[in-house]
PDB file of C-alpha atoms and ligand atoms in Angstrom:
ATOM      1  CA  UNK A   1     -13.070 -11.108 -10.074  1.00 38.00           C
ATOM      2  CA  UNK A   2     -16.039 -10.965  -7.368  1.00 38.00           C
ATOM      3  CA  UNK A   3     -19.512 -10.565  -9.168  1.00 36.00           C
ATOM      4  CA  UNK A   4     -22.110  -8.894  -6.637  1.00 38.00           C
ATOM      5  CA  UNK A   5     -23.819 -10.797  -4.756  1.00 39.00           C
ATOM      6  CA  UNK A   6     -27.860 -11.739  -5.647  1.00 42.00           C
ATOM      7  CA  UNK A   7     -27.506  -9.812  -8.892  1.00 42.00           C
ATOM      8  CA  UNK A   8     -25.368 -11.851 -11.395  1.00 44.00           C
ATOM      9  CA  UNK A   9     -25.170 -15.266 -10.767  1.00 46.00           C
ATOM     10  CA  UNK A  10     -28.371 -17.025  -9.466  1.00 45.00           C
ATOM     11  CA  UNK A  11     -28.927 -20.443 -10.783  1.00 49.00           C
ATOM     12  CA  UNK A  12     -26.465 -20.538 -13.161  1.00 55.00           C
ATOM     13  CA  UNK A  13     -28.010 -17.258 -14.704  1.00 62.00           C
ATOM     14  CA  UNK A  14     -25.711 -14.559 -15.376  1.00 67.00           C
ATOM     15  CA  UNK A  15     -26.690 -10.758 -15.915  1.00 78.00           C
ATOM     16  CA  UNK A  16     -25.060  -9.716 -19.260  1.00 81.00           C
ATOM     17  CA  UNK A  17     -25.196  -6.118 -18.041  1.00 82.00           C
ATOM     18  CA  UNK A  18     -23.598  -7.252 -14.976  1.00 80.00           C
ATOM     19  CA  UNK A  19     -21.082  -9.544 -17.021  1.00 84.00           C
ATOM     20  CA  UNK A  20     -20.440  -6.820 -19.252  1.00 85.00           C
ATOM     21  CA  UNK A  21     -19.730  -4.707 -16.237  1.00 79.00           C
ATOM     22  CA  UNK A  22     -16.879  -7.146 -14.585  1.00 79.00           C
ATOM     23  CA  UNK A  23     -15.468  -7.010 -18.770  1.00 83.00           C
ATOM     24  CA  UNK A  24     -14.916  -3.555 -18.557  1.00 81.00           C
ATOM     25  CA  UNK A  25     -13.648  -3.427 -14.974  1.00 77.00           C
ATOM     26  CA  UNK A  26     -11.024  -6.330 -15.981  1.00 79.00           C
ATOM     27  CA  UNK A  27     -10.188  -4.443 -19.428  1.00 82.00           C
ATOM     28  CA  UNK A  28      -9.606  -1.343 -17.773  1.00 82.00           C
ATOM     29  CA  UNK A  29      -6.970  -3.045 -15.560  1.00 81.00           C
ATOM     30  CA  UNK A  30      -5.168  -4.289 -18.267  1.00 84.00           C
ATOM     31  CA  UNK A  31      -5.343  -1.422 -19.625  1.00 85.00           C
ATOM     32  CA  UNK A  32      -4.011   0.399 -17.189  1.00 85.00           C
ATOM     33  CA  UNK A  33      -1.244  -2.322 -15.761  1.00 88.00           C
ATOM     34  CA  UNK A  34       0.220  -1.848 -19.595  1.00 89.00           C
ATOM     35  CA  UNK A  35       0.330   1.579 -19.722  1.00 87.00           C
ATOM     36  CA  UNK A  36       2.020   1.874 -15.973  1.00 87.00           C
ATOM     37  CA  UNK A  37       4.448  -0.826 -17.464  1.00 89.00           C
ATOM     38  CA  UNK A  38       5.156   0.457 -20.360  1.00 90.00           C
ATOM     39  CA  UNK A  39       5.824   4.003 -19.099  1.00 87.00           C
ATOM     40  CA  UNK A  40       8.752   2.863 -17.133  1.00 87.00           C
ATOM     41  CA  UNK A  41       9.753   0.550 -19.682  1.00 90.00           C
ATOM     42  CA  UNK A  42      10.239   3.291 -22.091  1.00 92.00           C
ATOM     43  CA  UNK A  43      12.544   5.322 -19.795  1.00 90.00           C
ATOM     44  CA  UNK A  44      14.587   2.532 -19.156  1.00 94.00           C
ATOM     45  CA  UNK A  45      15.520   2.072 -22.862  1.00 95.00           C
ATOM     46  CA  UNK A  46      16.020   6.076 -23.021  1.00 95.00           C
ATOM     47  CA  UNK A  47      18.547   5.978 -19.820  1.00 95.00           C
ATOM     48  CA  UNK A  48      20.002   3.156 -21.966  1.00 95.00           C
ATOM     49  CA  UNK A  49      20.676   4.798 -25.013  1.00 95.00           C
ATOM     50  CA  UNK A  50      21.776   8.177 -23.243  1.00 94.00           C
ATOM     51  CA  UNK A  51      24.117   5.553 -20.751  1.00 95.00           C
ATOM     52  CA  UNK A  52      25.879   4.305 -23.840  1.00 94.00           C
ATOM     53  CA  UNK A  53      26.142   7.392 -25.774  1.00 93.00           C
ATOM     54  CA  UNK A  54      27.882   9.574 -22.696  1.00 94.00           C
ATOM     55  CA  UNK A  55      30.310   6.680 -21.720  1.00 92.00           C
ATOM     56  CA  UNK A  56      32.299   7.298 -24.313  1.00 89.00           C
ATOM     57  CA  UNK A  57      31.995  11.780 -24.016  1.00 91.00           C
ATOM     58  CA  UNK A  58      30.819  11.999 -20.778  1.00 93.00           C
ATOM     59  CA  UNK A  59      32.065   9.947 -18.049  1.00 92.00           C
ATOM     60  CA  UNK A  60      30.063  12.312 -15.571  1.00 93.00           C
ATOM     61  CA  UNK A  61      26.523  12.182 -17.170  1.00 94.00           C
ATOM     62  CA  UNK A  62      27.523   8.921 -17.482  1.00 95.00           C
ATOM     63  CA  UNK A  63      27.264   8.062 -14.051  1.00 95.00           C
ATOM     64  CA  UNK A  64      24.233  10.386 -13.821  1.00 95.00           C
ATOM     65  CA  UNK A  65      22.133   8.139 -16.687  1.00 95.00           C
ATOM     66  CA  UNK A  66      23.498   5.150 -14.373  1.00 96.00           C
ATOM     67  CA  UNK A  67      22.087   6.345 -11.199  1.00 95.00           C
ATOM     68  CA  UNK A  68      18.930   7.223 -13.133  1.00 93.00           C
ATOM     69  CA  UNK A  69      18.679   3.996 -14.465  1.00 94.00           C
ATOM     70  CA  UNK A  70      19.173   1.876 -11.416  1.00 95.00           C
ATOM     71  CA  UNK A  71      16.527   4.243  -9.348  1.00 91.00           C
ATOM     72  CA  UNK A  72      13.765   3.331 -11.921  1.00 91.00           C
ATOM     73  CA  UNK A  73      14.811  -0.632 -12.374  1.00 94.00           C
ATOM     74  CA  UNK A  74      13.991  -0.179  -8.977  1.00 92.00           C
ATOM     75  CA  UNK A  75      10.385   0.940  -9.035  1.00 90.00           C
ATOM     76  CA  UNK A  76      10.053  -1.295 -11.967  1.00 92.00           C
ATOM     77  CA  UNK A  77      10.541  -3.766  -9.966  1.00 93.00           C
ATOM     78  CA  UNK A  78       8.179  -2.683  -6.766  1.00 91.00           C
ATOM     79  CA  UNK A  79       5.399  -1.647  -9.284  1.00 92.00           C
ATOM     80  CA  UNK A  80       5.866  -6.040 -10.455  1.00 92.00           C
ATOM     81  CA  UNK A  81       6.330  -6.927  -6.792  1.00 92.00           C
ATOM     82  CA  UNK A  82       2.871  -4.771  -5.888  1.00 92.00           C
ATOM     83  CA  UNK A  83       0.739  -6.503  -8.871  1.00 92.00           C
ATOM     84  CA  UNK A  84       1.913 -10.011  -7.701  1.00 91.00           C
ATOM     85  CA  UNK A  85       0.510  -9.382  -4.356  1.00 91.00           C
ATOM     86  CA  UNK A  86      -2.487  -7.677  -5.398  1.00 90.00           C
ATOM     87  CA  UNK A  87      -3.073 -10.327  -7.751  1.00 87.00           C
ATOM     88  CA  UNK A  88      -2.768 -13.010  -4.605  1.00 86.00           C
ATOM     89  CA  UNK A  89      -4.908 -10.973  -2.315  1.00 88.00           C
ATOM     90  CA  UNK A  90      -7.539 -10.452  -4.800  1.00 83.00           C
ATOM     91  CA  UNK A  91      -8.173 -14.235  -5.828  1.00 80.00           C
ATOM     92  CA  UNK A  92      -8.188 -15.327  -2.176  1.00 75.00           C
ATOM     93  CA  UNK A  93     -11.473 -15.428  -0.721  1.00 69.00           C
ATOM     94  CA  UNK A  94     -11.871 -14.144   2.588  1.00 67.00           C
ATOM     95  CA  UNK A  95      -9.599 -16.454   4.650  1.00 68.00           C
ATOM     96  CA  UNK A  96      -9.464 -18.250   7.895  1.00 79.00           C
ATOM     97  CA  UNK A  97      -6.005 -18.015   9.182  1.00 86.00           C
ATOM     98  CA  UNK A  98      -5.008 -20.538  11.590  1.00 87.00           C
ATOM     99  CA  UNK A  99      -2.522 -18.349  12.914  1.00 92.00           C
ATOM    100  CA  UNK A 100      -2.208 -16.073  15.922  1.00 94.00           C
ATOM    101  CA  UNK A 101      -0.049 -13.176  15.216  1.00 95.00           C
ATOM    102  CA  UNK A 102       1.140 -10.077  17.683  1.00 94.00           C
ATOM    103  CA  UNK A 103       0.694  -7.381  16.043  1.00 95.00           C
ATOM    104  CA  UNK A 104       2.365  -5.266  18.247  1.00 94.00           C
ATOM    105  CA  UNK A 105       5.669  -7.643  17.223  1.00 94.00           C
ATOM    106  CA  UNK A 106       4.778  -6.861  13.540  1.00 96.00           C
ATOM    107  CA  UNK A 107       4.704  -3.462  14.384  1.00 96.00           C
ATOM    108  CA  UNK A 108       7.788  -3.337  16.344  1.00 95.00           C
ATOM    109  CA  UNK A 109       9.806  -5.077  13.164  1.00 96.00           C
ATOM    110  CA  UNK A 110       8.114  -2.523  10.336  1.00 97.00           C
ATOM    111  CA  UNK A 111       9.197   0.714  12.963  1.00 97.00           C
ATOM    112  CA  UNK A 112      12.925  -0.980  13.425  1.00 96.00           C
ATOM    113  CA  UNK A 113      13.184  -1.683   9.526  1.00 95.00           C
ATOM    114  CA  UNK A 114      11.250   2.170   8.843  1.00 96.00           C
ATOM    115  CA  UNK A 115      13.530   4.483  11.162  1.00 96.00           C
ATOM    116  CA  UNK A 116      16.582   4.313   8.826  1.00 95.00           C
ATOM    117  CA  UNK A 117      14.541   5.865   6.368  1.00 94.00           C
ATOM    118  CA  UNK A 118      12.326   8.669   8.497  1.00 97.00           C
ATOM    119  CA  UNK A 119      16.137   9.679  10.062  1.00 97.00           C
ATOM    120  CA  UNK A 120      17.248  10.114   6.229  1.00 96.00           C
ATOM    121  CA  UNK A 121      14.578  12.637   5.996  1.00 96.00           C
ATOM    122  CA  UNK A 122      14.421  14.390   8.897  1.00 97.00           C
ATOM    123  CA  UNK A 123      11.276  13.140  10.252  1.00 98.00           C
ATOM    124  CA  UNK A 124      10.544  11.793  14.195  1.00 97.00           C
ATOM    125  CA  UNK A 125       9.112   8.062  13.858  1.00 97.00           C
ATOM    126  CA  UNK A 126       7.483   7.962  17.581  1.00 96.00           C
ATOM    127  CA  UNK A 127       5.281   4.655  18.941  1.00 95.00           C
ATOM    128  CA  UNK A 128       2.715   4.729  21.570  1.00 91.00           C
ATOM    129  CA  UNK A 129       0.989   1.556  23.483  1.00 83.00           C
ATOM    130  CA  UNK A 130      -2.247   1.426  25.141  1.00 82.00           C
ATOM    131  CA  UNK A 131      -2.768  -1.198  27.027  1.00 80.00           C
ATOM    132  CA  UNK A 132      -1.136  -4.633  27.737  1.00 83.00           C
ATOM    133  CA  UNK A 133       1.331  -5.803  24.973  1.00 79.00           C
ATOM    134  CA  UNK A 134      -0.184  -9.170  25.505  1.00 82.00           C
ATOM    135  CA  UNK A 135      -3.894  -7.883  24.187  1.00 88.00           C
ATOM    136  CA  UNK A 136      -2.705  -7.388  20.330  1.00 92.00           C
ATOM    137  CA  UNK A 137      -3.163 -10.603  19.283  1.00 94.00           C
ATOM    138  CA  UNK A 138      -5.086 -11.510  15.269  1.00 96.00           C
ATOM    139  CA  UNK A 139      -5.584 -14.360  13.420  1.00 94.00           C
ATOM    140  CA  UNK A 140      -3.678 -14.127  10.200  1.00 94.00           C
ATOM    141  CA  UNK A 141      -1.057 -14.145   7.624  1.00 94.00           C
ATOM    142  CA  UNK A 142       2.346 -12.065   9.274  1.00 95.00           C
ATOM    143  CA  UNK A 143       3.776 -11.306   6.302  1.00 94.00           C
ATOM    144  CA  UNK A 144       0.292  -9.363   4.459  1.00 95.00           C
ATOM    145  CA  UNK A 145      -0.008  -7.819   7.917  1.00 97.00           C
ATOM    146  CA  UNK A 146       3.879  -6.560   7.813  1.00 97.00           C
ATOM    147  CA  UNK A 147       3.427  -5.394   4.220  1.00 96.00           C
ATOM    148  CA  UNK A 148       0.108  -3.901   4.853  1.00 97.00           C
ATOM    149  CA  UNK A 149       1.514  -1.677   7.722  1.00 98.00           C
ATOM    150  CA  UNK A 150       4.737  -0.837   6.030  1.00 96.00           C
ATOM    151  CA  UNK A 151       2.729   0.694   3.595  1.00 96.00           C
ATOM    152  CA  UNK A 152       1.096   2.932   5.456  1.00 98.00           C
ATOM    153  CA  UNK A 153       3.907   4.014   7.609  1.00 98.00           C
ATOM    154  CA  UNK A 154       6.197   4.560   4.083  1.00 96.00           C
ATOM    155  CA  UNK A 155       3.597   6.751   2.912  1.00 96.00           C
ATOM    156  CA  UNK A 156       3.529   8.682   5.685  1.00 98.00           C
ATOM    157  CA  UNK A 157       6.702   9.329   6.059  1.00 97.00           C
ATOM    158  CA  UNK A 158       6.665   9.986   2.045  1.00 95.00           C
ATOM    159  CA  UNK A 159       4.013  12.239   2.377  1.00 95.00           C
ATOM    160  CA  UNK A 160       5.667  14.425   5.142  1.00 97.00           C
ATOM    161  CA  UNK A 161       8.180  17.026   4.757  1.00 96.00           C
ATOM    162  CA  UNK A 162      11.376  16.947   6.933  1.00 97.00           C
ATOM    163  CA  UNK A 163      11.127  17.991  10.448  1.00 97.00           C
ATOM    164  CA  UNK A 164       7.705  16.484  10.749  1.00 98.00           C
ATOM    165  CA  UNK A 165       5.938  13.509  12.790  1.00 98.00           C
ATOM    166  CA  UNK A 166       5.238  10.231  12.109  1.00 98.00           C
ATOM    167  CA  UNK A 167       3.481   8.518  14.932  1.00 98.00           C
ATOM    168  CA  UNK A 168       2.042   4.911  15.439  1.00 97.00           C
ATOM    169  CA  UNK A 169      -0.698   4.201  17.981  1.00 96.00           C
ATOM    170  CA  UNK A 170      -2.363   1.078  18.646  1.00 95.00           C
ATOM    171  CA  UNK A 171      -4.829  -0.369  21.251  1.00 94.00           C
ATOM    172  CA  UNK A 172      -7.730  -2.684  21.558  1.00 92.00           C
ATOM    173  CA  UNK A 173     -11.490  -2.231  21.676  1.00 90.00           C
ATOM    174  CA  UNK A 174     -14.714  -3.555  21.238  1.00 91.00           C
ATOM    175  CA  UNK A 175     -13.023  -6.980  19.830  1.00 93.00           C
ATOM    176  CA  UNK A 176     -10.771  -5.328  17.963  1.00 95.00           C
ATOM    177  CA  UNK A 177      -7.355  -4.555  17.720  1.00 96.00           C
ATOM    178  CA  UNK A 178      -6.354  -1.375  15.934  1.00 96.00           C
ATOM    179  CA  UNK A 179      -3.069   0.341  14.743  1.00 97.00           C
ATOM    180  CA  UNK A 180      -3.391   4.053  13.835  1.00 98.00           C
ATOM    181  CA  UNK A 181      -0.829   5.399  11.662  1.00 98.00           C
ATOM    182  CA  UNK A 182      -1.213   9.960  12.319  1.00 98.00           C
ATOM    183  CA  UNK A 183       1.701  12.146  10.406  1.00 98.00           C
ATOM    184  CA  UNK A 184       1.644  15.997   9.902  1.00 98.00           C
ATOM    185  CA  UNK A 185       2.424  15.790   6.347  1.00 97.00           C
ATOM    186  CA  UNK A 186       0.850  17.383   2.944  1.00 96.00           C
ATOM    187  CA  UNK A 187      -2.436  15.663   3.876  1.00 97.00           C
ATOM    188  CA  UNK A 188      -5.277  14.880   1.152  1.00 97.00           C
ATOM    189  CA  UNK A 189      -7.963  17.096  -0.722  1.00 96.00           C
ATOM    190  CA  UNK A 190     -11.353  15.812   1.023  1.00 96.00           C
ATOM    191  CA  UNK A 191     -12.913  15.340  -2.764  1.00 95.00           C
ATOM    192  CA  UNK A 192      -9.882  12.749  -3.004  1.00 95.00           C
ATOM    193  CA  UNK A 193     -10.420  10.595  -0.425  1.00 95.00           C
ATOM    194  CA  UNK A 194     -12.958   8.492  -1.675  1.00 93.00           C
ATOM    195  CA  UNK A 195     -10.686   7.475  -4.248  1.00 94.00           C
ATOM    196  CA  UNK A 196      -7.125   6.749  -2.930  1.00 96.00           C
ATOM    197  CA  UNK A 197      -7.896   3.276  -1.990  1.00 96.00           C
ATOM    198  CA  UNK A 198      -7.979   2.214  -5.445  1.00 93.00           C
ATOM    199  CA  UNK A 199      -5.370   0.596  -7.764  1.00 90.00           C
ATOM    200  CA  UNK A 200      -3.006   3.064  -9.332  1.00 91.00           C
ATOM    201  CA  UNK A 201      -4.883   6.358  -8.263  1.00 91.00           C
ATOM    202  CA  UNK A 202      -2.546   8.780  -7.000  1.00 91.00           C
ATOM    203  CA  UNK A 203      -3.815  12.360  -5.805  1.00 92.00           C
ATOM    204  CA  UNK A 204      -0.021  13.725  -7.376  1.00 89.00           C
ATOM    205  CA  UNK A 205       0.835  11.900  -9.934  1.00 83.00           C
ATOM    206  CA  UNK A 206       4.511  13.385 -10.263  1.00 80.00           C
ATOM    207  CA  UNK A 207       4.922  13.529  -6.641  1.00 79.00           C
ATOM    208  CA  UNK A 208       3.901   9.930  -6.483  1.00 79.00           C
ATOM    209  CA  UNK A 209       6.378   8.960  -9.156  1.00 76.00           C
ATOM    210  CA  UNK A 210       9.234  10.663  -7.535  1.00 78.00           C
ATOM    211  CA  UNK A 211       9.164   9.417  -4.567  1.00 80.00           C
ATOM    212  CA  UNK A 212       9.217   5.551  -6.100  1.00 80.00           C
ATOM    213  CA  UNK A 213       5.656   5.148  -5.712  1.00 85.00           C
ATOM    214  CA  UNK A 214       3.704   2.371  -7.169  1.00 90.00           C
ATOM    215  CA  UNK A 215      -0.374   3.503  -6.936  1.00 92.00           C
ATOM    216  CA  UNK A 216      -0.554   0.045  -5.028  1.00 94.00           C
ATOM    217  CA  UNK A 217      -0.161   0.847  -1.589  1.00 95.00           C
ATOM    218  CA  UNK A 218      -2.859   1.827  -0.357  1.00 97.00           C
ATOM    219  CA  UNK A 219      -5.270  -0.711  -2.544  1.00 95.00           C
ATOM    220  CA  UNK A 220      -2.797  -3.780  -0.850  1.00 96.00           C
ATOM    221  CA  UNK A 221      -3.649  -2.692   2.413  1.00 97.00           C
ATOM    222  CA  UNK A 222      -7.518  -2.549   1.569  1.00 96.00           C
ATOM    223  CA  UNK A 223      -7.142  -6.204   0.420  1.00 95.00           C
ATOM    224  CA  UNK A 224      -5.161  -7.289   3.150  1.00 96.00           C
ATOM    225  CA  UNK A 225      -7.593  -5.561   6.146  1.00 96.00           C
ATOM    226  CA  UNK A 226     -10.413  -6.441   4.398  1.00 94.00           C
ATOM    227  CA  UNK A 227      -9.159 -10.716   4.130  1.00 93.00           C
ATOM    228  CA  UNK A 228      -8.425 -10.659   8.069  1.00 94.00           C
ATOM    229  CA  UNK A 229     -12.075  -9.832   8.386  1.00 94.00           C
ATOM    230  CA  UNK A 230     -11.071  -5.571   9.253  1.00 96.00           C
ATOM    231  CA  UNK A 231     -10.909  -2.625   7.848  1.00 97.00           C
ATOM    232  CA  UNK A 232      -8.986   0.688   7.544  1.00 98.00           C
ATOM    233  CA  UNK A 233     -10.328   3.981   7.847  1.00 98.00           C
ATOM    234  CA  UNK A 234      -8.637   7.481   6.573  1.00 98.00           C
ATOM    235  CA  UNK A 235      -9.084  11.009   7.832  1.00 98.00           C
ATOM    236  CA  UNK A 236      -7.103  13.749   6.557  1.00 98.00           C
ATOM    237  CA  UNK A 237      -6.769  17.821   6.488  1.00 97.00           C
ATOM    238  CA  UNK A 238      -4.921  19.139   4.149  1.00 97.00           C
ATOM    239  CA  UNK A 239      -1.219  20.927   4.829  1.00 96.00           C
ATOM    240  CA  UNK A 240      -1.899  19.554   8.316  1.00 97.00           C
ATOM    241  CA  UNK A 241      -1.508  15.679   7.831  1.00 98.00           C
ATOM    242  CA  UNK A 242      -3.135  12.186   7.620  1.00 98.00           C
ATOM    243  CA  UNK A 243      -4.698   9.860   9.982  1.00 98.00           C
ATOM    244  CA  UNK A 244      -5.281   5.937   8.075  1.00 98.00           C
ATOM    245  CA  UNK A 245      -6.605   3.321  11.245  1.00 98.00           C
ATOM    246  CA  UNK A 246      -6.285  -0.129  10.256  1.00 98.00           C
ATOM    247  CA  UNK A 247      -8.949  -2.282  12.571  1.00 98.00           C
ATOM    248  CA  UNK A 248      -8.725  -6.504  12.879  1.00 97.00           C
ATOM    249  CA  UNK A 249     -10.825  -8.837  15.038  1.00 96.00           C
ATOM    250  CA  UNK A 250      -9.230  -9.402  18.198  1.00 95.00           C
ATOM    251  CA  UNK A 251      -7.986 -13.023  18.136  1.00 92.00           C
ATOM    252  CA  UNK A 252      -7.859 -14.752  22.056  1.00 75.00           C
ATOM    253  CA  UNK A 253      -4.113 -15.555  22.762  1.00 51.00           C
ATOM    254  CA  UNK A 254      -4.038 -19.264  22.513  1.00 51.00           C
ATOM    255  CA  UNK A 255      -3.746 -21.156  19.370  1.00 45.00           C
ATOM    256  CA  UNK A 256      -6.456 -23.607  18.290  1.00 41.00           C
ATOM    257  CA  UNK A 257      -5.695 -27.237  16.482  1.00 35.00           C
TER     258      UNK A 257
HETATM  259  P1  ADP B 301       1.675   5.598  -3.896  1.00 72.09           P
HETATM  260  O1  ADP B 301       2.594   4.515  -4.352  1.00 72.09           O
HETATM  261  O2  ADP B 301       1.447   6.661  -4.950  1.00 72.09           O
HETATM  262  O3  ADP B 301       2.057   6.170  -2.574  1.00 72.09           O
HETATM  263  P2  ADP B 301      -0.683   4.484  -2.540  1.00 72.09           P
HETATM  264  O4  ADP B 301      -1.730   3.554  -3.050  1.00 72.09           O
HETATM  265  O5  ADP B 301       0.130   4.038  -1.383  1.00 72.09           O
HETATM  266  O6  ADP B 301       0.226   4.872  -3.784  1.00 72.09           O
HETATM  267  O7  ADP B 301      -1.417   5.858  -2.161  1.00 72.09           O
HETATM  268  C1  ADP B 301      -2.309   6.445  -3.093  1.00 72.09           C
HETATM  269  C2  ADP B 301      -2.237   7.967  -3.014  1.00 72.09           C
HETATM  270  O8  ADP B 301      -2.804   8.406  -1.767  1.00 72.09           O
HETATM  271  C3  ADP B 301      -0.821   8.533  -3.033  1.00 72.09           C
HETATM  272  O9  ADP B 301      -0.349   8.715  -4.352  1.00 72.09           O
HETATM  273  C4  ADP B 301      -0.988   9.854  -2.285  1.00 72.09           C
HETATM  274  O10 ADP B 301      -1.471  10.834  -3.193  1.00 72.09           O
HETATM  275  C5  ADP B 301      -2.090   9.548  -1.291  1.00 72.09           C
HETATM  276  N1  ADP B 301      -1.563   9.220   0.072  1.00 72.09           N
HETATM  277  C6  ADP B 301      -1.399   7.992   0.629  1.00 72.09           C
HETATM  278  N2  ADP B 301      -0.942   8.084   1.893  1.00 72.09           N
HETATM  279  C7  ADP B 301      -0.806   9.399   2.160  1.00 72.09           C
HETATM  280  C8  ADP B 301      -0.392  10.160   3.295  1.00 72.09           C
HETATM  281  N3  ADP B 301      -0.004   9.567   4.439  1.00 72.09           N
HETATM  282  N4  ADP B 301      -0.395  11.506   3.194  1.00 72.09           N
HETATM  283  C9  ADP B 301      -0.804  12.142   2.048  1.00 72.09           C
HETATM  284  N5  ADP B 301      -1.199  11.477   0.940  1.00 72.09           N
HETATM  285  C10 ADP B 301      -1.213  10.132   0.984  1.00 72.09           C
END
């Protein structure tokens, strides 16, 4: 974990208020990474126990316990996938990527793998271009960039109810590339926004869960912006919809080495 910088370690001198501080930001993550493990770890020994006990009476509520139980294996399993990554983004220093990546490409395979999903619910999944394909070019790491804007597209189409908009913008200025992710969903309280960018905070806790949710989203895409040298930005009304901007260096097309 990062200590600040000029405060805590100068000279091999370290702060004890400031060590103390890191303790208790590293014990309140374990804290909470047990409790959102063992939350679903307890309902998957419940949906057990029901599964075995209505095979036998219940063939129906059976089958009900068994589609239960596979639906939160599967978040289980997100919610271990999410922490892994975190875990990887957060011990990697600020990296130089050798790599030049189009983002518009990456964007292109996250809206083809997303529009399944937004047709499910109901909800138009629209992409607009300004200017020349050839201009969204980064230095980086395709795969955080692909995860980092499937996030945000997932949660806006989680976030909006059916027969809304999801739309994906992106352009380039000032050196920088930028993909803006706009829906018309619930939107977020303006007292919330501050926090949503951190690990496990949820503005709807219930909602959040239903909908498969991990807490992580949001704080991967932080990580990842933040390691290609960017940043995202969020604006939001609520009950008229979100607007999260994710901005990278503009990288020039050739590739160096
Ligand atoms: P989650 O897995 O709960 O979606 P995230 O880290 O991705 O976790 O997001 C954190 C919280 O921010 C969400 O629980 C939700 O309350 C809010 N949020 C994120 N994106 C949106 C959005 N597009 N519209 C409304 N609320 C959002």
């Amino acid at each position: 974990m990062a200590l600040e910088r000029g405060s805590a370690r100068r000279q091999g001198y370290v702060d004890s208020g400031e060590l103390e501080r890191v303790n208790r930001i590293r014990r309140d993550f374990v804290a909470n990474v047990s409790h959102e493990l063992k939350t679903p770890a307890t309902s998957l020994k419940l949906l057990a126990e029901s599964l075995e006990q209505a095979i036998e009476e219940d063939p129906e509520q059976a089958r009900l316990f068994a589609a239960q139980l596979r639906k939160e294996t599967e978040r289980l399993a997100r919610l271990i996938t999410d922490l892994l990554d975190l875990a990887r983004l957060e011990s990697e220093e600020r990296s130089e990527y050798p790599e030049i990546v189009d983002l518009r490409g990456v964007v292109m395979s996250v809206l083809a793998r997303m529009r399944r999903v937004a047709r499910e619910k109901g909800i138009e999944l629209r992409w607009k271009r300004f200017g020349r394909a050839s201009e969204y070019t980064v230095r980086g790491d395709e795969t955080q960039l692909a995860s980092m804007l499937t996030n945000l597209v997932d949660n806006a189409v989680k976030y909006t109810q059916p027969g809304g908009r999801v739309e994906v913008t992106g352009g380039c200025a000032n050196g920088e590339v930028f993909i803006r992710v706009s829906d018309t969903g619930i939107g977020i309280p303006p007292d919330k926004l501050p926090r949503i960018f951190e690990r496990f905070y949820r503005v709807d806790k219930a909602r959040s869960k239903a909908t498969g949710g991990t807490g992580l989203g949001l704080s991967i895409v932080k990580h990842v912006a933040e390691n290609h040298g960017g940043r995202v930005t969020v604006e939001s009304v609520p009950g008229e919809g979100s607007t999260f901007t994710v901005y990278l260096p503009r990288a020039s097309g050739r590739q160096e080495g």
